[in-house]
mmCIF file of C-alpha atoms and ligand atoms in Angstrom:
data_model
loop_
_atom_site.group_PDB
_atom_site.id
_atom_site.type_symbol
_atom_site.label_atom_id
_atom_site.label_comp_id
_atom_site.label_asym_id
_atom_site.label_seq_id
_atom_site.Cartn_x
_atom_site.Cartn_y
_atom_site.Cartn_z
ATOM 1 C CA MET A 91 -29.322 240.026 143.085
ATOM 2 C CA LYS A 92 -31.202 240.039 140.122
ATOM 3 C CA PHE A 93 -34.599 238.208 139.351
ATOM 4 C CA LEU A 94 -36.648 237.851 136.116
ATOM 5 C CA VAL A 95 -40.137 236.248 136.656
ATOM 6 C CA VAL A 96 -41.626 234.918 133.618
ATOM 7 C CA ALA A 97 -45.320 234.258 132.966
ATOM 8 C CA GLY A 98 -46.980 233.824 129.585
ATOM 9 C CA ALA A 99 -50.390 232.143 129.816
ATOM 10 C CA ARG A 100 -53.079 232.542 131.858
ATOM 11 C CA PRO A 101 -52.886 230.487 134.903
ATOM 12 C CA ASN A 102 -49.805 231.612 135.472
ATOM 13 C CA PHE A 103 -50.733 235.083 136.241
ATOM 14 C CA MET A 104 -52.607 234.272 139.688
ATOM 15 C CA LYS A 105 -49.507 232.498 140.295
ATOM 16 C CA ILE A 106 -47.028 235.049 139.866
ATOM 17 C CA ALA A 107 -48.690 238.184 141.918
ATOM 18 C CA PRO A 108 -48.147 236.910 145.272
ATOM 19 C CA ILE A 109 -44.731 236.274 144.413
ATOM 20 C CA MET A 110 -44.017 239.872 142.530
ATOM 21 C CA GLY A 111 -45.738 241.162 146.082
ATOM 22 C CA ALA A 112 -43.257 239.340 148.127
ATOM 23 C CA PHE A 113 -40.206 240.484 146.115
ATOM 24 C CA GLY A 114 -42.035 244.048 146.258
ATOM 25 C CA GLU A 115 -42.079 243.826 149.775
ATOM 26 C CA ARG A 116 -38.417 242.233 150.490
ATOM 27 C CA LEU A 117 -36.139 243.062 148.115
ATOM 28 C CA LYS A 118 -33.912 246.025 148.654
ATOM 29 C CA PRO A 119 -31.876 248.003 146.136
ATOM 30 C CA PRO A 120 -29.528 246.823 144.274
ATOM 31 C CA ASP A 121 -31.634 243.901 144.209
ATOM 32 C CA SER A 122 -34.418 243.875 141.761
ATOM 33 C CA VAL A 123 -36.633 241.759 139.789
ATOM 34 C CA LEU A 124 -37.879 242.114 136.473
ATOM 35 C CA LEU A 125 -41.506 240.694 134.898
ATOM 36 C CA VAL A 126 -41.044 239.461 132.046
ATOM 37 C CA HIS A 127 -44.391 238.313 130.054
ATOM 38 C CA THR A 128 -43.908 235.829 127.244
ATOM 39 C CA GLY A 129 -47.116 236.637 125.150
ATOM 40 C CA GLN A 130 -48.402 233.185 124.816
ATOM 41 C CA HIS A 131 -51.706 234.637 125.711
ATOM 42 C CA TYR A 132 -52.246 237.957 124.236
ATOM 43 C CA ASP A 133 -56.329 238.973 124.209
ATOM 44 C CA PRO A 134 -57.261 241.313 127.385
ATOM 45 C CA ASN A 135 -59.739 238.546 128.746
ATOM 46 C CA MET A 136 -57.101 235.399 128.995
ATOM 47 C CA SER A 137 -54.008 238.092 129.826
ATOM 48 C CA GLY A 138 -54.562 241.880 130.195
ATOM 49 C CA ASP A 139 -57.298 241.940 132.523
ATOM 50 C CA PHE A 140 -55.576 240.003 135.160
ATOM 51 C CA PHE A 141 -52.524 241.631 135.353
ATOM 52 C CA THR A 142 -55.184 245.051 136.287
ATOM 53 C CA GLU A 143 -57.296 242.858 138.875
ATOM 54 C CA LEU A 144 -54.139 241.293 140.817
ATOM 55 C CA GLY A 145 -52.322 244.387 140.904
ATOM 56 C CA ILE A 146 -49.594 242.751 139.089
ATOM 57 C CA PRO A 147 -46.681 245.314 138.175
ATOM 58 C CA GLN A 148 -46.921 245.844 133.715
ATOM 59 C CA PRO A 149 -44.407 243.675 132.402
ATOM 60 C CA GLY A 150 -40.890 245.501 131.934
ATOM 61 C CA ILE A 151 -40.550 243.428 128.532
ATOM 62 C CA ASN A 152 -43.166 241.445 126.562
ATOM 63 C CA LEU A 153 -41.826 238.745 124.002
ATOM 64 C CA GLY A 154 -45.002 238.821 122.119
ATOM 65 C CA VAL A 155 -44.857 234.934 120.834
ATOM 66 C CA GLY A 156 -48.540 234.757 120.090
ATOM 67 C CA SER A 157 -50.082 231.457 119.181
ATOM 68 C CA GLY A 158 -48.456 229.103 117.367
ATOM 69 C CA THR A 159 -47.826 224.964 117.209
ATOM 70 C CA HIS A 160 -46.029 223.794 120.286
ATOM 71 C CA ALA A 161 -42.676 223.530 118.460
ATOM 72 C CA GLN A 162 -43.030 226.858 117.319
ATOM 73 C CA GLN A 163 -44.751 228.976 120.437
ATOM 74 C CA THR A 164 -41.582 227.159 122.542
ATOM 75 C CA ALA A 165 -39.001 228.024 120.015
ATOM 76 C CA ARG A 166 -40.038 231.467 119.394
ATOM 77 C CA VAL A 167 -39.914 232.177 123.173
ATOM 78 C CA MET A 168 -36.379 230.784 123.492
ATOM 79 C CA ILE A 169 -35.355 232.572 120.464
ATOM 80 C CA ALA A 170 -36.485 236.023 122.278
ATOM 81 C CA PHE A 171 -35.660 234.923 125.766
ATOM 82 C CA GLU A 172 -32.165 234.326 125.464
ATOM 83 C CA GLU A 173 -31.904 238.013 124.183
ATOM 84 C CA VAL A 174 -33.309 239.182 127.331
ATOM 85 C CA CYS A 175 -31.382 237.249 129.467
ATOM 86 C CA LEU A 176 -27.807 238.325 127.601
ATOM 87 C CA ARG A 177 -29.445 241.603 127.871
ATOM 88 C CA GLU A 178 -30.052 241.872 131.392
ATOM 89 C CA ARG A 179 -27.905 238.611 133.246
ATOM 90 C CA PRO A 180 -30.325 237.979 136.085
ATOM 91 C CA ASP A 181 -29.025 235.850 138.979
ATOM 92 C CA TRP A 182 -31.937 233.589 138.737
ATOM 93 C CA VAL A 183 -35.124 232.884 136.305
ATOM 94 C CA ILE A 184 -38.299 232.006 138.320
ATOM 95 C CA VAL A 185 -41.021 229.851 136.140
ATOM 96 C CA VAL A 186 -43.975 228.711 137.083
ATOM 97 C CA GLY A 187 -46.281 226.021 136.192
ATOM 98 C CA ASP A 188 -46.377 223.701 133.185
ATOM 99 C CA VAL A 189 -46.837 225.923 130.005
ATOM 100 C CA ASN A 190 -44.929 225.913 126.840
ATOM 101 C CA SER A 191 -43.224 229.481 128.250
ATOM 102 C CA THR A 192 -42.820 227.821 130.944
ATOM 103 C CA LEU A 193 -40.458 224.917 129.487
ATOM 104 C CA ALA A 194 -38.896 227.583 127.472
ATOM 105 C CA CYS A 195 -37.536 230.052 129.664
ATOM 106 C CA ALA A 196 -36.363 226.839 131.866
ATOM 107 C CA ILE A 197 -34.438 225.443 129.182
ATOM 108 C CA THR A 198 -32.866 228.784 127.750
ATOM 109 C CA ALA A 199 -31.968 230.013 131.074
ATOM 110 C CA ARG A 200 -30.222 226.679 132.517
ATOM 111 C CA LYS A 201 -28.225 226.581 129.204
ATOM 112 C CA LEU A 202 -26.908 230.429 129.535
ATOM 113 C CA GLY A 203 -25.614 228.865 133.321
ATOM 114 C CA ILE A 204 -28.111 231.165 135.056
ATOM 115 C CA ARG A 205 -30.143 229.322 138.129
ATOM 116 C CA VAL A 206 -33.963 228.386 137.662
ATOM 117 C CA ALA A 207 -36.269 228.068 140.285
ATOM 118 C CA HIS A 208 -39.539 226.068 139.624
ATOM 119 C CA VAL A 209 -42.655 227.071 141.383
ATOM 120 C CA GLU A 210 -45.335 224.206 141.086
ATOM 121 C CA ALA A 211 -42.786 221.701 140.486
ATOM 122 C CA GLY A 212 -43.137 218.017 141.089
ATOM 123 C CA LEU A 213 -46.645 217.443 139.753
ATOM 124 C CA ARG A 214 -47.036 214.346 137.347
ATOM 125 C CA SER A 215 -50.095 213.254 135.999
ATOM 126 C CA ARG A 216 -48.137 210.188 134.066
ATOM 127 C CA ASP A 217 -49.729 211.045 131.076
ATOM 128 C CA MET A 218 -47.453 211.727 128.079
ATOM 129 C CA ALA A 219 -49.993 212.495 126.072
ATOM 130 C CA MET A 220 -50.666 215.980 127.615
ATOM 131 C CA PRO A 221 -47.883 218.552 126.573
ATOM 132 C CA GLU A 222 -48.108 220.021 130.379
ATOM 133 C CA GLU A 223 -46.224 216.814 131.006
ATOM 134 C CA ILE A 224 -43.677 216.930 129.082
ATOM 135 C CA ASN A 225 -43.398 220.340 130.276
ATOM 136 C CA ARG A 226 -43.427 219.338 133.957
ATOM 137 C CA ILE A 227 -40.643 217.012 133.460
ATOM 138 C CA CYS A 228 -38.055 218.947 131.491
ATOM 139 C CA THR A 229 -38.280 221.975 133.461
ATOM 140 C CA ASP A 230 -37.789 220.038 137.050
ATOM 141 C CA ALA A 231 -34.916 218.177 135.226
ATOM 142 C CA VAL A 232 -32.991 221.583 134.734
ATOM 143 C CA ALA A 233 -34.012 223.816 137.784
ATOM 144 C CA ASP A 234 -31.772 224.544 140.781
ATOM 145 C CA LEU A 235 -34.430 224.796 143.198
ATOM 146 C CA LEU A 236 -37.937 223.132 143.039
ATOM 147 C CA PHE A 237 -40.905 224.688 145.055
ATOM 148 C CA THR A 238 -43.763 222.073 145.568
ATOM 149 C CA THR A 239 -47.126 222.301 146.467
ATOM 150 C CA ASP A 240 -47.627 219.414 148.827
ATOM 151 C CA ALA A 241 -45.578 216.212 149.576
ATOM 152 C CA LEU A 242 -46.537 214.038 147.030
ATOM 153 C CA ALA A 243 -44.628 216.351 144.424
ATOM 154 C CA GLY A 244 -41.931 216.164 146.551
ATOM 155 C CA GLU A 245 -41.922 212.145 146.474
ATOM 156 C CA ASN A 246 -42.315 212.481 142.910
ATOM 157 C CA LEU A 247 -39.145 214.482 142.497
ATOM 158 C CA ARG A 248 -37.070 212.372 144.942
ATOM 159 C CA ARG A 249 -37.822 209.107 143.082
ATOM 160 C CA GLU A 250 -36.648 210.994 139.833
ATOM 161 C CA GLY A 251 -33.414 211.507 141.605
ATOM 162 C CA VAL A 252 -33.318 215.137 142.669
ATOM 163 C CA PRO A 253 -31.533 215.663 145.719
ATOM 164 C CA ALA A 254 -33.799 216.735 148.701
ATOM 165 C CA GLU A 255 -31.929 220.261 149.170
ATOM 166 C CA LYS A 256 -33.146 221.331 146.360
ATOM 167 C CA ILE A 257 -36.927 220.507 146.861
ATOM 168 C CA HIS A 258 -38.710 223.270 148.951
ATOM 169 C CA LEU A 259 -42.140 222.445 150.053
ATOM 170 C CA VAL A 260 -43.546 225.711 150.240
ATOM 171 C CA GLY A 261 -47.468 225.620 149.579
ATOM 172 C CA ASN A 262 -49.740 227.038 146.535
ATOM 173 C CA THR A 263 -49.137 230.099 144.839
ATOM 174 C CA MET A 264 -52.161 230.333 143.303
ATOM 175 C CA ILE A 265 -53.892 229.828 147.034
ATOM 176 C CA ASP A 266 -52.213 232.805 148.277
ATOM 177 C CA THR A 267 -53.941 234.757 145.493
ATOM 178 C CA LEU A 268 -57.624 232.998 145.918
ATOM 179 C CA TYR A 269 -57.435 234.322 149.508
ATOM 180 C CA ARG A 270 -56.236 237.497 148.996
ATOM 181 C CA HIS A 271 -59.316 238.192 146.547
ATOM 182 C CA ILE A 272 -61.959 236.121 147.838
ATOM 183 C CA GLU A 273 -64.113 238.669 149.538
ATOM 184 C CA SER A 274 -64.128 241.162 146.999
ATOM 185 C CA ALA A 275 -64.844 238.488 144.127
ATOM 186 C CA ARG A 276 -67.552 237.265 146.021
ATOM 187 C CA ARG A 277 -68.937 240.586 146.179
ATOM 188 C CA LEU A 278 -69.552 240.932 142.345
ATOM 189 C CA PRO A 279 -72.993 240.901 140.731
ATOM 190 C CA LEU A 280 -73.557 236.983 139.647
ATOM 191 C CA PRO A 281 -74.772 236.958 135.605
ATOM 192 C CA ASP A 282 -78.653 237.651 135.213
ATOM 193 C CA GLY A 283 -80.794 235.009 136.904
ATOM 194 C CA LEU A 284 -78.388 233.138 138.793
ATOM 195 C CA CYS A 285 -78.502 232.745 142.408
ATOM 196 C CA PRO A 286 -75.675 231.582 144.933
ATOM 197 C CA GLY A 287 -75.979 227.483 145.132
ATOM 198 C CA ASN A 288 -77.736 227.459 142.011
ATOM 199 C CA TYR A 289 -75.950 226.552 139.316
ATOM 200 C CA ALA A 290 -72.937 225.012 138.120
ATOM 201 C CA VAL A 291 -70.160 226.128 136.244
ATOM 202 C CA LEU A 292 -68.576 224.635 133.478
ATOM 203 C CA THR A 293 -64.920 224.572 131.627
ATOM 204 C CA LEU A 294 -63.636 223.358 129.028
ATOM 205 C CA HIS A 295 -59.918 223.100 126.852
ATOM 206 C CA ARG A 296 -57.696 220.749 126.798
ATOM 207 C CA PRO A 297 -57.007 219.374 123.361
ATOM 208 C CA SER A 298 -57.837 215.752 124.823
ATOM 209 C CA ASN A 299 -61.298 216.840 124.973
ATOM 210 C CA VAL A 300 -62.065 219.211 122.602
ATOM 211 C CA ASP A 301 -59.872 218.698 119.761
ATOM 212 C CA CYS A 302 -61.576 215.224 118.973
ATOM 213 C CA ALA A 303 -65.648 215.145 117.401
ATOM 214 C CA ASP A 304 -66.972 212.445 119.323
ATOM 215 C CA THR A 305 -64.987 213.321 122.408
ATOM 216 C CA LEU A 306 -66.421 216.442 122.604
ATOM 217 C CA ALA A 307 -70.039 215.783 121.745
ATOM 218 C CA GLY A 308 -70.098 212.788 124.356
ATOM 219 C CA ILE A 309 -69.339 215.467 127.063
ATOM 220 C CA LEU A 310 -71.529 218.283 125.367
ATOM 221 C CA GLU A 311 -74.579 215.505 125.893
ATOM 222 C CA ALA A 312 -73.721 215.060 129.426
ATOM 223 C CA VAL A 313 -73.284 218.431 130.103
ATOM 224 C CA LEU A 314 -76.638 219.150 128.437
ATOM 225 C CA ASP A 315 -78.100 216.659 131.040
ATOM 226 C CA VAL A 316 -76.983 218.454 133.951
ATOM 227 C CA ALA A 317 -78.112 221.513 132.180
ATOM 228 C CA ALA A 318 -81.248 220.463 132.158
ATOM 229 C CA ARG A 319 -81.488 220.536 136.346
ATOM 230 C CA LEU A 320 -79.553 223.339 136.973
ATOM 231 C CA PRO A 321 -78.195 226.470 135.257
ATOM 232 C CA VAL A 322 -74.457 225.292 133.587
ATOM 233 C CA VAL A 323 -72.473 228.987 133.128
ATOM 234 C CA PHE A 324 -69.865 228.116 130.497
ATOM 235 C CA PRO A 325 -66.905 230.849 129.753
ATOM 236 C CA ALA A 326 -65.530 229.049 127.260
ATOM 237 C CA HIS A 327 -61.728 228.922 126.051
ATOM 238 C CA PRO A 328 -61.461 230.185 122.391
ATOM 239 C CA ARG A 329 -59.629 226.844 121.410
ATOM 240 C CA THR A 330 -62.869 225.056 122.477
ATOM 241 C CA LEU A 331 -65.364 227.425 120.398
ATOM 242 C CA SER A 332 -64.134 227.159 117.773
ATOM 243 C CA ARG A 333 -63.895 223.639 117.822
ATOM 244 C CA LEU A 334 -67.494 223.247 119.051
ATOM 245 C CA SER A 335 -68.506 225.600 115.714
ATOM 246 C CA GLN A 336 -65.973 223.070 113.536
ATOM 247 C CA PHE A 337 -67.831 220.151 114.600
ATOM 248 C CA GLY A 338 -71.401 221.606 114.148
ATOM 249 C CA LEU A 339 -72.470 221.564 118.011
ATOM 250 C CA LEU A 340 -72.438 224.956 118.663
ATOM 251 C CA ASP A 341 -76.018 224.740 117.785
ATOM 252 C CA ARG A 342 -76.764 221.855 120.063
ATOM 253 C CA LEU A 343 -75.201 224.061 123.042
ATOM 254 C CA GLU A 344 -76.662 226.875 121.713
ATOM 255 C CA ALA A 345 -79.916 225.714 121.967
ATOM 256 C CA GLN A 346 -80.273 224.394 125.636
ATOM 257 C CA PRO A 347 -81.523 227.464 127.691
ATOM 258 C CA GLY A 348 -80.099 226.068 130.415
ATOM 259 C CA ILE A 349 -76.757 226.748 129.424
ATOM 260 C CA ARG A 350 -74.779 230.329 129.535
ATOM 261 C CA ARG A 351 -72.171 230.802 127.434
ATOM 262 C CA LEU A 352 -69.771 233.614 128.511
ATOM 263 C CA ALA A 353 -66.778 234.981 126.546
ATOM 264 C CA PRO A 354 -63.869 233.763 129.481
ATOM 265 C CA LEU A 355 -63.898 235.663 132.310
ATOM 266 C CA SER A 356 -60.944 237.376 133.901
ATOM 267 C CA TYR A 357 -59.876 235.627 137.220
ATOM 268 C CA LEU A 358 -62.269 237.913 140.202
ATOM 269 C CA PRO A 359 -65.494 237.342 138.037
ATOM 270 C CA PHE A 360 -64.384 234.114 137.642
ATOM 271 C CA LEU A 361 -63.366 233.666 141.152
ATOM 272 C CA GLY A 362 -66.506 235.055 142.232
ATOM 273 C CA LEU A 363 -68.865 232.743 140.154
ATOM 274 C CA VAL A 364 -66.642 229.268 141.457
ATOM 275 C CA ALA A 365 -67.221 230.328 144.840
ATOM 276 C CA ARG A 366 -71.315 230.832 144.905
ATOM 277 C CA SER A 367 -71.721 227.895 142.645
ATOM 278 C CA ARG A 368 -73.178 223.905 143.833
ATOM 279 C CA LEU A 369 -70.769 222.389 141.552
ATOM 280 C CA VAL A 370 -67.885 222.705 139.001
ATOM 281 C CA LEU A 371 -67.087 220.331 135.699
ATOM 282 C CA THR A 372 -63.730 221.052 134.314
ATOM 283 C CA ASP A 373 -60.801 219.745 132.726
ATOM 284 C CA SER A 374 -58.677 222.289 134.440
ATOM 285 C CA GLY A 375 -55.338 221.939 136.635
ATOM 286 C CA GLY A 376 -55.556 224.625 138.769
ATOM 287 C CA ILE A 377 -59.557 224.793 139.094
ATOM 288 C CA GLN A 378 -59.334 221.742 140.998
ATOM 289 C CA GLU A 379 -57.268 223.117 143.921
ATOM 290 C CA GLU A 380 -59.472 226.032 143.794
ATOM 291 C CA THR A 381 -62.426 224.489 144.464
ATOM 292 C CA THR A 382 -60.818 222.121 147.068
ATOM 293 C CA VAL A 383 -60.428 225.356 148.867
ATOM 294 C CA LEU A 384 -63.244 226.713 148.407
ATOM 295 C CA GLY A 385 -65.010 222.938 149.529
ATOM 296 C CA ILE A 386 -67.095 223.232 146.292
ATOM 297 C CA PRO A 387 -67.403 219.974 144.510
ATOM 298 C CA CYS A 388 -65.500 219.553 141.095
ATOM 299 C CA ILE A 389 -66.192 217.329 138.860
ATOM 300 C CA THR A 390 -62.963 216.940 136.525
ATOM 301 C CA MET A 391 -63.516 215.382 133.320
ATOM 302 C CA ARG A 392 -59.884 213.862 132.637
ATOM 303 C CA ALA A 393 -58.749 210.363 133.446
ATOM 304 C CA ASN A 394 -56.176 211.545 135.640
ATOM 305 C CA THR A 395 -54.870 214.224 137.445
ATOM 306 C CA GLU A 396 -51.129 216.063 138.368
ATOM 307 C CA ARG A 397 -53.133 216.762 141.639
ATOM 308 C CA PRO A 398 -53.553 213.631 143.187
ATOM 309 C CA ILE A 399 -54.211 215.489 146.316
ATOM 310 C CA THR A 400 -57.233 217.255 145.262
ATOM 311 C CA CYS A 401 -59.212 213.797 144.857
ATOM 312 C CA ALA A 402 -57.250 212.250 148.499
ATOM 313 C CA ILE A 403 -57.972 215.209 150.650
ATOM 314 C CA GLY A 404 -60.070 217.758 148.601
ATOM 315 C CA THR A 405 -63.485 217.641 146.553
ATOM 316 C CA ASN A 406 -62.208 216.509 143.291
ATOM 317 C CA VAL A 407 -63.646 213.539 141.630
ATOM 318 C CA LEU A 408 -62.041 212.291 138.421
ATOM 319 C CA VAL A 409 -64.627 210.810 135.554
ATOM 320 C CA GLY A 410 -62.493 211.209 132.328
ATOM 321 C CA ALA A 411 -64.625 212.098 129.192
ATOM 322 C CA ASP A 412 -67.100 209.341 129.805
ATOM 323 C CA PRO A 413 -70.768 210.834 129.506
ATOM 324 C CA ALA A 414 -72.217 208.267 132.240
ATOM 325 C CA ARG A 415 -69.669 209.053 135.001
ATOM 326 C CA ILE A 416 -69.851 212.863 134.096
ATOM 327 C CA ARG A 417 -73.814 212.356 134.693
ATOM 328 C CA GLU A 418 -73.379 210.162 137.601
ATOM 329 C CA ALA A 419 -70.698 212.228 139.629
ATOM 330 C CA ALA A 420 -72.713 215.204 138.259
ATOM 331 C CA LEU A 421 -76.239 213.896 140.587
ATOM 332 C CA ALA A 422 -73.982 212.710 143.730
ATOM 333 C CA ALA A 423 -72.891 216.215 143.842
ATOM 334 C CA LEU A 424 -76.297 217.673 143.511
ATOM 335 C CA GLU A 425 -77.342 215.152 145.647
ATOM 336 C CA GLY A 426 -75.102 216.116 148.569
ATOM 337 C CA ARG A 427 -73.269 213.130 148.343
ATOM 338 C CA SER A 428 -69.881 214.341 147.973
ATOM 339 C CA ARG A 429 -67.092 213.685 150.639
ATOM 340 C CA PRO A 430 -65.586 215.561 153.484
ATOM 341 C CA SER A 431 -62.677 217.621 152.267
ATOM 342 C CA ALA A 432 -60.023 219.419 153.571
ATOM 343 C CA VAL A 433 -57.277 221.839 152.565
ATOM 344 C CA PRO A 434 -53.550 220.585 152.312
ATOM 345 C CA GLU A 435 -50.873 221.809 153.852
ATOM 346 C CA LYS A 436 -49.736 225.120 153.729
ATOM 347 C CA TRP A 437 -52.024 226.288 151.400
ATOM 348 C CA ASP A 438 -52.253 229.009 153.919
ATOM 349 C CA GLY A 439 -51.803 232.307 152.104
ATOM 350 C CA LYS A 440 -48.262 232.419 152.836
ATOM 351 C CA THR A 441 -46.489 230.717 149.853
ATOM 352 C CA ALA A 442 -45.222 233.521 148.202
ATOM 353 C CA HIS A 443 -43.173 234.527 151.226
ATOM 354 C CA ARG A 444 -41.427 231.755 151.791
ATOM 355 C CA ILE A 445 -40.137 231.162 148.251
ATOM 356 C CA VAL A 446 -38.955 234.594 148.449
ATOM 357 C CA ASP A 447 -36.965 233.849 151.936
ATOM 358 C CA VAL A 448 -35.422 230.991 150.039
ATOM 359 C CA LEU A 449 -34.440 233.142 147.072
ATOM 360 C CA LEU A 450 -33.045 235.541 149.181
ATOM 361 C CA ALA A 451 -31.179 233.465 151.675
ATOM 362 C CA GLY A 452 -29.240 232.039 148.771
ATOM 363 C CA ASN A 453 -30.582 228.775 149.632
ATOM 364 C CA SER A 454 -29.314 227.050 146.595
ATOM 365 C CA THR A 455 -27.469 223.919 145.592
ATOM 366 C CA ALA A 456 -26.585 225.279 142.340
HETATM 367 C C1 UD1 B 580 -52.701 226.796 127.149
HETATM 368 C C2 UD1 B 580 -51.444 226.056 127.905
HETATM 369 C C3 UD1 B 580 -52.339 225.219 128.904
HETATM 370 C C4 UD1 B 580 -53.206 225.730 130.485
HETATM 371 C C5 UD1 B 580 -53.932 226.881 128.926
HETATM 372 C C6 UD1 B 580 -54.869 227.969 129.969
HETATM 373 C C7 UD1 B 580 -49.581 224.680 126.814
HETATM 374 C C8 UD1 B 580 -48.835 224.021 126.572
HETATM 375 N N1 UD1 B 580 -50.957 224.849 127.525
HETATM 376 O O1 UD1 B 580 -53.732 226.073 126.672
HETATM 377 O O2 UD1 B 580 -51.604 224.315 129.957
HETATM 378 O O3 UD1 B 580 -54.314 225.261 130.524
HETATM 379 O O4 UD1 B 580 -53.187 228.010 128.092
HETATM 380 O O5 UD1 B 580 -55.908 229.259 128.674
HETATM 381 O O6 UD1 B 580 -48.968 226.109 127.185
HETATM 382 N N2 UD1 B 580 -55.915 232.086 121.974
HETATM 383 C C9 UD1 B 580 -56.528 232.901 121.874
HETATM 384 N N3 UD1 B 580 -56.528 234.624 122.614
HETATM 385 C C10 UD1 B 580 -55.324 234.453 123.565
HETATM 386 C C11 UD1 B 580 -54.521 233.020 123.700
HETATM 387 C C12 UD1 B 580 -54.760 232.047 122.583
HETATM 388 O O7 UD1 B 580 -57.802 233.456 121.014
HETATM 389 O O8 UD1 B 580 -55.095 235.217 124.263
HETATM 390 C C13 UD1 B 580 -56.712 230.864 121.222
HETATM 391 C C14 UD1 B 580 -55.247 230.617 119.717
HETATM 392 O O9 UD1 B 580 -56.501 230.558 118.716
HETATM 393 C C15 UD1 B 580 -54.481 229.628 120.786
HETATM 394 C C16 UD1 B 580 -55.475 228.882 121.223
HETATM 395 O O10 UD1 B 580 -56.454 229.941 121.854
HETATM 396 O O11 UD1 B 580 -54.134 228.688 119.228
HETATM 397 C C17 UD1 B 580 -54.288 227.871 122.137
HETATM 398 O O12 UD1 B 580 -53.877 228.727 123.157
HETATM 399 P P1 UD1 B 580 -52.414 228.351 123.745
HETATM 400 O O13 UD1 B 580 -51.823 229.238 124.119
HETATM 401 O O14 UD1 B 580 -51.464 227.803 122.328
HETATM 402 O O15 UD1 B 580 -52.594 226.864 124.595
HETATM 403 P P2 UD1 B 580 -54.127 226.869 125.212
HETATM 404 O O16 UD1 B 580 -54.676 225.901 124.775
HETATM 405 O O17 UD1 B 580 -54.471 228.450 125.909
#
């Protein structure tokens, strides 16, 4: 059996790390695994540093596709990945998450008759304005094996007609990585002047939040209010930084001494920062899950989430991009008015081994 594991963008790397580790422990020649990086993300702080920190082997193949419009990026990955599949002839292609690389490689493999496993299947925001929602639905539609993080994701898939035997509730590989690295992350120094439990972390990069000047300005005003009470650390995504500058908002942000803007952080410093924070303001997907496991209040600046379990039993609250709701949720967290939270079933650090068990058992209906 030959497996190709695909990673393309920042949120993929922590999801594939434990899968590569589990394959490394379990595969016996002539079985083999090959890691393919599409190159969707390419800067050291968006990609390379993650490989070093997470101990992921250097990708055997890098497609080097880089940035572009959705169609350009997806098409470039498909063209380059098709050549890889034709040359390598894998039995399985394993894709994770919901980025453009996930969709592109899933479709390419399936059309060549290669079996596809999707890790983090079945998540749905029901918001087709989100490119990731389109990627999730289309990837799941062509996948032969669907590995889910929670029971709600399995229900979504069954409602869409996916046969139950293709769906495996395995837990969350990103949380495998969190448990593996949390102790060393907590030991890293915090940025100068920050004390544990006494700062907020902000991440912001969704096109729906940062590509419209009025929306971004509203979020910024709410964040500035929070920063007047508590330091806010802001590792800024390249897209967000360029929009702040384009909309003339960067000076406003820099004028508030409570805001500490940083370059994007790699995995360990970011995890260490979040784990010791008082609260997190974000529009990310994965951070909603990480904060739930860490028990840190998470204020998600989105109208919906594909990860509702984090709201149902975790620390997550959805507030959209409404400045008043952002302020109110931050105040509630600061005053300790957060509800008790729990960790979802099977988010226990053993997910990658469950996935590899299923794959090696040849447990496929394809
Ligand atoms: C992508 C994913 C998103 C994920 C996010 C995490 C899709 C549709 N979106 O969005 O789900 O949450 O990654 O970051 O796949 N850039 C750099 N350096 C890099 C990579 C990108 O400067 O290494 C800049 C480029 O200007 C690029 C922009 O960031 O145009 C956006 O990158 P892109 O990969 O298109 O999407 P993300 O917004 O990062």
